[in-house]
CSV table of C-alpha atoms in Angstrom, one decimal:
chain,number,residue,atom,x,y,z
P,1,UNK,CA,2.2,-42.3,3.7
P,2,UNK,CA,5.1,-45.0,2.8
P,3,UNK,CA,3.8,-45.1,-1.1
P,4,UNK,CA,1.9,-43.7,-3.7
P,5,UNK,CA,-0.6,-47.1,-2.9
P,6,UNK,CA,-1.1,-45.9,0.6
P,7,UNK,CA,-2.3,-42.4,0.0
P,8,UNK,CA,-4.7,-43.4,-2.7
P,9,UNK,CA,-6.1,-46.0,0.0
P,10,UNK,CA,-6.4,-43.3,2.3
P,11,UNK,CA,-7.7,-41.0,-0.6
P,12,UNK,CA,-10.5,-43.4,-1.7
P,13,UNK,CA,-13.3,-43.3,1.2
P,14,UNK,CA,-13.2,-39.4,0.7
P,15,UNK,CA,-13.9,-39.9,-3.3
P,16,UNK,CA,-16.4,-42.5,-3.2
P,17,UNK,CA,-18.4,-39.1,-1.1
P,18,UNK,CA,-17.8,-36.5,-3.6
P,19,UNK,CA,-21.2,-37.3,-6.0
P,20,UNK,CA,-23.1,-36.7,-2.7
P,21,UNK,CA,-21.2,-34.0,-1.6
P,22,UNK,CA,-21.1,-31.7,-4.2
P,23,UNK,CA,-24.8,-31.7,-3.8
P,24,UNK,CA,-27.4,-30.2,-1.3
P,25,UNK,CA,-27.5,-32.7,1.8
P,26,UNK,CA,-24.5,-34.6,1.0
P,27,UNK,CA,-23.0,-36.7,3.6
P,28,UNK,CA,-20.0,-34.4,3.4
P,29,UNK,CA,-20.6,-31.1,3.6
P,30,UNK,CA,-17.6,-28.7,2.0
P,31,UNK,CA,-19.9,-25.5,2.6
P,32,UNK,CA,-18.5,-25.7,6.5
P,33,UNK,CA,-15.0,-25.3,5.3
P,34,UNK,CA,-12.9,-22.0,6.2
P,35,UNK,CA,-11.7,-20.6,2.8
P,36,UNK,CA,-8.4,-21.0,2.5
P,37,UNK,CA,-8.2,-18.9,-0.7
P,38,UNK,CA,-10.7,-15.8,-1.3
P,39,UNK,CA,-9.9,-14.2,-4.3
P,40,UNK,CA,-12.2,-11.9,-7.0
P,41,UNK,CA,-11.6,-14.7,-9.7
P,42,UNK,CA,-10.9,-18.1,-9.8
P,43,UNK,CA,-9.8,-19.9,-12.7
P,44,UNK,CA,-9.8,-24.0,-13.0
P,45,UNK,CA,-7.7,-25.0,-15.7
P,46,UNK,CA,-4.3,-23.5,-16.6
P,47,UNK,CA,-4.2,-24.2,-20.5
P,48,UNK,CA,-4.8,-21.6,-23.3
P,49,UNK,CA,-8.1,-19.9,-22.5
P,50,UNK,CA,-7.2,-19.9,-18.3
P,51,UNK,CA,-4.0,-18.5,-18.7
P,52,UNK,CA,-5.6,-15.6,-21.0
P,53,UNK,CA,-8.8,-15.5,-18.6
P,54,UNK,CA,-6.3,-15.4,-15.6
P,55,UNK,CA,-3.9,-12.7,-17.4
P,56,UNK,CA,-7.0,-10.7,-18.6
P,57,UNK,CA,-8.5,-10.9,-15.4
P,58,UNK,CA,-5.2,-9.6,-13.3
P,59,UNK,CA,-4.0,-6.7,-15.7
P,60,UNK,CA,-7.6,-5.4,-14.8
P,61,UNK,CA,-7.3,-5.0,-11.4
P,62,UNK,CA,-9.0,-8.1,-10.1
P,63,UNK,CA,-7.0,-10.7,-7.3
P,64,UNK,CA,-6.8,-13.8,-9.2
P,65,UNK,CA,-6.4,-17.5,-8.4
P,66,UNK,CA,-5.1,-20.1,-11.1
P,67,UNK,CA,-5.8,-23.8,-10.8
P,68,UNK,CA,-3.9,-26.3,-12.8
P,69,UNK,CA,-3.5,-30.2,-12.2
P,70,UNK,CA,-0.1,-30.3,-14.1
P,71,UNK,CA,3.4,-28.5,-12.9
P,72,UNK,CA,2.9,-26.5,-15.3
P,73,UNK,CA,0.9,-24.3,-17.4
P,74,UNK,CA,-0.4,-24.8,-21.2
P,75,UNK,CA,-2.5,-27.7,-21.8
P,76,UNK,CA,-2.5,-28.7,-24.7
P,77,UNK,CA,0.0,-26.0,-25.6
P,78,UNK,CA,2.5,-27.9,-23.6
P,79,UNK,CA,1.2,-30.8,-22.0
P,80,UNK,CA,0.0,-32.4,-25.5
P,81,UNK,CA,2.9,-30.9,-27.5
P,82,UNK,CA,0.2,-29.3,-29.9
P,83,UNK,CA,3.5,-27.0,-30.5
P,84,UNK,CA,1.1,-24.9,-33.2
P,85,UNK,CA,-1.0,-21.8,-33.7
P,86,UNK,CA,-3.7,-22.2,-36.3
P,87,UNK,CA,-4.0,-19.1,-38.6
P,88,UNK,CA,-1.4,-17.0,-36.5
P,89,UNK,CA,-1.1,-14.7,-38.9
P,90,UNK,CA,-4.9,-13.1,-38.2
P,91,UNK,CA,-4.1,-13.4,-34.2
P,92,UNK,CA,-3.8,-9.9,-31.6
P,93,UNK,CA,-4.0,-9.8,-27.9
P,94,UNK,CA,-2.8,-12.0,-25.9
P,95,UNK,CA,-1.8,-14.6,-28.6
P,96,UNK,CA,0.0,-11.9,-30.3
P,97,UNK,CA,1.9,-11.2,-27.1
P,98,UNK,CA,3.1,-15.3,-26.7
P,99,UNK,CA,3.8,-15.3,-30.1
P,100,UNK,CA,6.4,-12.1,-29.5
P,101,UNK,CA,7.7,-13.5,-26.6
P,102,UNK,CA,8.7,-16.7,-27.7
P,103,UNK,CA,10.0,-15.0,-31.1
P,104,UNK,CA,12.5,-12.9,-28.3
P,105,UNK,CA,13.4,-15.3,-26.7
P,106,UNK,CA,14.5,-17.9,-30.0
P,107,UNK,CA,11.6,-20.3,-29.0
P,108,UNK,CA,9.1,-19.5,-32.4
P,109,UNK,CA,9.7,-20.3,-36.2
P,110,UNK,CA,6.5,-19.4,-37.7
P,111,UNK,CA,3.4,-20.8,-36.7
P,112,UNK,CA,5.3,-23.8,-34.6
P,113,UNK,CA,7.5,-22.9,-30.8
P,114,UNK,CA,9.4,-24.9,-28.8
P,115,UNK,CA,7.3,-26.3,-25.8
P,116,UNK,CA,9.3,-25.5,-23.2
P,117,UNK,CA,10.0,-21.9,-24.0
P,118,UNK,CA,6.2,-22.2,-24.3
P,119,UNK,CA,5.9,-23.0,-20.5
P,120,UNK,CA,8.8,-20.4,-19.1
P,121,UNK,CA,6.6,-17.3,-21.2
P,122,UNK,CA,3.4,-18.6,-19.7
P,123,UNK,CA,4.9,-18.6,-16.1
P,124,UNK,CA,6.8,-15.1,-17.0
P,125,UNK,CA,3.0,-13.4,-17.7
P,126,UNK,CA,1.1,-15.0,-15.1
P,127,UNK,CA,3.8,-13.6,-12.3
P,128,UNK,CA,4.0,-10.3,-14.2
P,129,UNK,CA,0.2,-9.8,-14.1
P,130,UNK,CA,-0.1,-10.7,-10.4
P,131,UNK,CA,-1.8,-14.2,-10.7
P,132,UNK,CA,-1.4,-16.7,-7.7
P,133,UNK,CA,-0.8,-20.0,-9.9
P,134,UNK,CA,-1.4,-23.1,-7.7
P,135,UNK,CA,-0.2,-25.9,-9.8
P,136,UNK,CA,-0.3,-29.9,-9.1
P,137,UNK,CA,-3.7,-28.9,-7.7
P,138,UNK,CA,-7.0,-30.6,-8.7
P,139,UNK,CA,-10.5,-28.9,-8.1
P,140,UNK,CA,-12.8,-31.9,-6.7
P,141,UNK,CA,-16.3,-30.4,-5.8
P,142,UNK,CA,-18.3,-27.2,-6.4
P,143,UNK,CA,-20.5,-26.0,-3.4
P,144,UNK,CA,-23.5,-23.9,-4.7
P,145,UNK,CA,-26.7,-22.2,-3.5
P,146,UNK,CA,-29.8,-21.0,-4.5
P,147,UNK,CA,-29.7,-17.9,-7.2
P,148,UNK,CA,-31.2,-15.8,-8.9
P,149,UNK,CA,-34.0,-17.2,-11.1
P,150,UNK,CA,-33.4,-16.5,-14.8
P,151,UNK,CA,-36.5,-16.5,-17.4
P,152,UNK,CA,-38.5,-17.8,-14.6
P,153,UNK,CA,-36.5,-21.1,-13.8
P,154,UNK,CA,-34.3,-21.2,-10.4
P,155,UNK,CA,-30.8,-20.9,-10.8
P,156,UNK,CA,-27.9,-22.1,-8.5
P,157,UNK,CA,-25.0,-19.8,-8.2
P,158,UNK,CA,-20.9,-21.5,-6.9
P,159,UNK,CA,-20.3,-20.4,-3.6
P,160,UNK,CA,-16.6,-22.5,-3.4
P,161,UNK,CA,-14.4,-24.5,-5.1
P,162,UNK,CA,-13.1,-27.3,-3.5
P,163,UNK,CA,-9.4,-28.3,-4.2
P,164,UNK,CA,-7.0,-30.9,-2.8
P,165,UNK,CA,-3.2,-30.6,-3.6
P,166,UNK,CA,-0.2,-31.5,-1.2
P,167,UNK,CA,-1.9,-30.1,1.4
P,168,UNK,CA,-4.8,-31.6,1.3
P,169,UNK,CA,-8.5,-30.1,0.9
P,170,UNK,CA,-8.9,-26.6,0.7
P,171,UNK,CA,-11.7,-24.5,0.3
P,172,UNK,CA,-11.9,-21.0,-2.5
P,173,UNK,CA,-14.0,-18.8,-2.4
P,174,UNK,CA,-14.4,-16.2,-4.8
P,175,UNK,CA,-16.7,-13.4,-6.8
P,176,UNK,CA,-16.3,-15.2,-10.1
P,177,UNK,CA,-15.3,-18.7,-11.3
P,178,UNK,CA,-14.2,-19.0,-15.0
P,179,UNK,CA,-14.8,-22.6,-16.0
P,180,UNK,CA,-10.8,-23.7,-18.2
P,181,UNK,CA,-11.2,-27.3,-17.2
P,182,UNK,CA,-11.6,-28.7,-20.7
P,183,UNK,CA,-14.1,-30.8,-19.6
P,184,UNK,CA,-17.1,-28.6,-18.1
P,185,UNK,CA,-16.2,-29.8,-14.7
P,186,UNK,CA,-17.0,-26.9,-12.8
P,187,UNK,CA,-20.0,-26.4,-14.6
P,188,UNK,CA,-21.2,-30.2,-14.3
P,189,UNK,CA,-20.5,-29.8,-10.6
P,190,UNK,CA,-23.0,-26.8,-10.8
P,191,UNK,CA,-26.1,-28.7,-12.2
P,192,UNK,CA,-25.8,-27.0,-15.6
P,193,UNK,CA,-27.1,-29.3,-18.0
P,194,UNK,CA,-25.0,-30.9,-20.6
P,195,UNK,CA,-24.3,-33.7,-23.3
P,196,UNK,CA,-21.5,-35.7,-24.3
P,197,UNK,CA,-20.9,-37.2,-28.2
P,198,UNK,CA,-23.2,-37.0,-31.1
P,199,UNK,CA,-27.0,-37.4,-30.1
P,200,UNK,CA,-27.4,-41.0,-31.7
P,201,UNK,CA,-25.1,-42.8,-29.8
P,202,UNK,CA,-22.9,-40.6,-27.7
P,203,UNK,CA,-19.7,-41.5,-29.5
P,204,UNK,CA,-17.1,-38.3,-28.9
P,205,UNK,CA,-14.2,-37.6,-31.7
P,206,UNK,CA,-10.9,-39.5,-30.5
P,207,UNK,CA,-8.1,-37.3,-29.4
P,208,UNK,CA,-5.3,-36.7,-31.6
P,209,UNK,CA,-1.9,-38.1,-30.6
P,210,UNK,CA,0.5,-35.6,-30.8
P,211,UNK,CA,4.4,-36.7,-30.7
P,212,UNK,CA,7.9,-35.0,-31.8
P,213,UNK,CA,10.8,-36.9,-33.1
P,214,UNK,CA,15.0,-35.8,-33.2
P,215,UNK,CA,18.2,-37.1,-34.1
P,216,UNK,CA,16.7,-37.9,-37.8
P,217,UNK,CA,16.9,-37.0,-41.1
P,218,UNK,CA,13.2,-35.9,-42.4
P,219,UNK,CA,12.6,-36.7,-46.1
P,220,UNK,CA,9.1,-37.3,-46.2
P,221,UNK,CA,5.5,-35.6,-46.8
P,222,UNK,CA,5.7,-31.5,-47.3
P,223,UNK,CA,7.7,-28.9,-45.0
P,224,UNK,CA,7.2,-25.9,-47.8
P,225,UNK,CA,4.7,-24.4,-45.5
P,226,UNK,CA,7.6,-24.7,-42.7
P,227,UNK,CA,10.5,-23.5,-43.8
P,228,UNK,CA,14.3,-24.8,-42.0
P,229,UNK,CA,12.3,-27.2,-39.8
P,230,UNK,CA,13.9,-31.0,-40.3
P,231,UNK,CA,14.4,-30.9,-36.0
P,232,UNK,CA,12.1,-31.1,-33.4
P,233,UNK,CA,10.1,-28.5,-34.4
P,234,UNK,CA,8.1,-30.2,-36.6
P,235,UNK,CA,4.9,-32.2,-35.1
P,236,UNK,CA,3.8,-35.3,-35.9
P,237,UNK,CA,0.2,-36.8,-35.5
């Protein structure tokens, strides 16, 4: 394609399918795709909780697969610059481990790190653990099938996870899907029911703009609760 114009041309006729598609009898039907990725676990959504479901799920012996739209992992951790862990202080596990990683490696004062450092630890444990990371990847469909009923209601359980990245579509299949996509969207794709926004109107809570500022003197609100940070380190919002 010449342009970025061209390929969503090209791109369009193929999205204006995927509400049929994901569904039984769709005009396009993803469940007569070869995998191109069969894995134990696959995880949509590379921010916090996939990178620890991913981890988890590798360091126990499972073949992993980790989907993230970005070129990098984080979220919100890195993407949004929410450079902060709430009550640190009570944290083990996994957040324990980031947090002693980016102390080692200078990127951590407290409770706040440096996003960046944030994104080279994240890629350091993923590769450790064994987890294939595809990033600049975007899950578009789910294909399920009939499961098991549950309480006396039939169920649908994923059969494969449709993806298109610079390669175009591709096809996972896999044992379990973890659901890190922020949004629900592998779930929505399933038919499990859901709401969005407060019942009366469907109004959501607006996200928080997160920025960072340099090359300035800070002399207002209150840094006693972080100590030595009049740089970058401090978040705004």
């Amino acid at each position: 394609m010449r342009n970025g114009r061209d390929w969503m041309a090209a791109l369009l006729p193929l999205l204006l399918l995927l509400p049929t598609a994901a569904g039984a009898g769709g005009v396009v039907d993803f469940s007569k795709m070869t995998p191109d990725y069969v894995v134990d676990v696959c995880v949509l959504g590379g921010g916090p909780a996939g990178v620890a479901a991913a981890v988890s799920a590798a360091r126990n012996g499972a073949n992993v697969l980790l989907v993230e739209q970005y070129g990098f992992l984080g979220g919100t951790m890195t993407a949004a610059s929410v450079n902060v862990f709430m009550t640190y202080r009570f944290a083990g596990g996994l957040v324990r481990e980031v947090l002693n990683r980016l102390a080692a490696v200078g990127g951590r004062r407290g409770s706040t790190y440096d996003v960046n450092q944030m994104q080279v630890v994240l890629d350091q444990m993923t590769a450790e653990a064994g987890v294939h990371v595809l990033l600049y990847t975007r899950a578009i469909a789910a294909v399920t099938a009939p499961g098991r009923p549950w309480q006396g209601k039939p169920r649908k359980t994923i059969t494969g996870l449709v993806i298109h990245n610079k390669s175009g579509l591709q096809m996972v299949r896999a044992k379990i899907y973890v659901d890190c996509s922020g949004d629900a969207d592998l779930a929505a794709w399933a038919g499990v029911p859901f709401d969005i926004g407060r019942e009366e109107d469907g109004l959501t809570q607006p996200m928080t703009m997160m920025f960072r500022m340099g090359g300035c003197t800070f002399t207002g609100g209150n840094l006693r609760s972080y100590p030595g940070m009049a740089d970058y380190w401090v978040s705004y919002y």
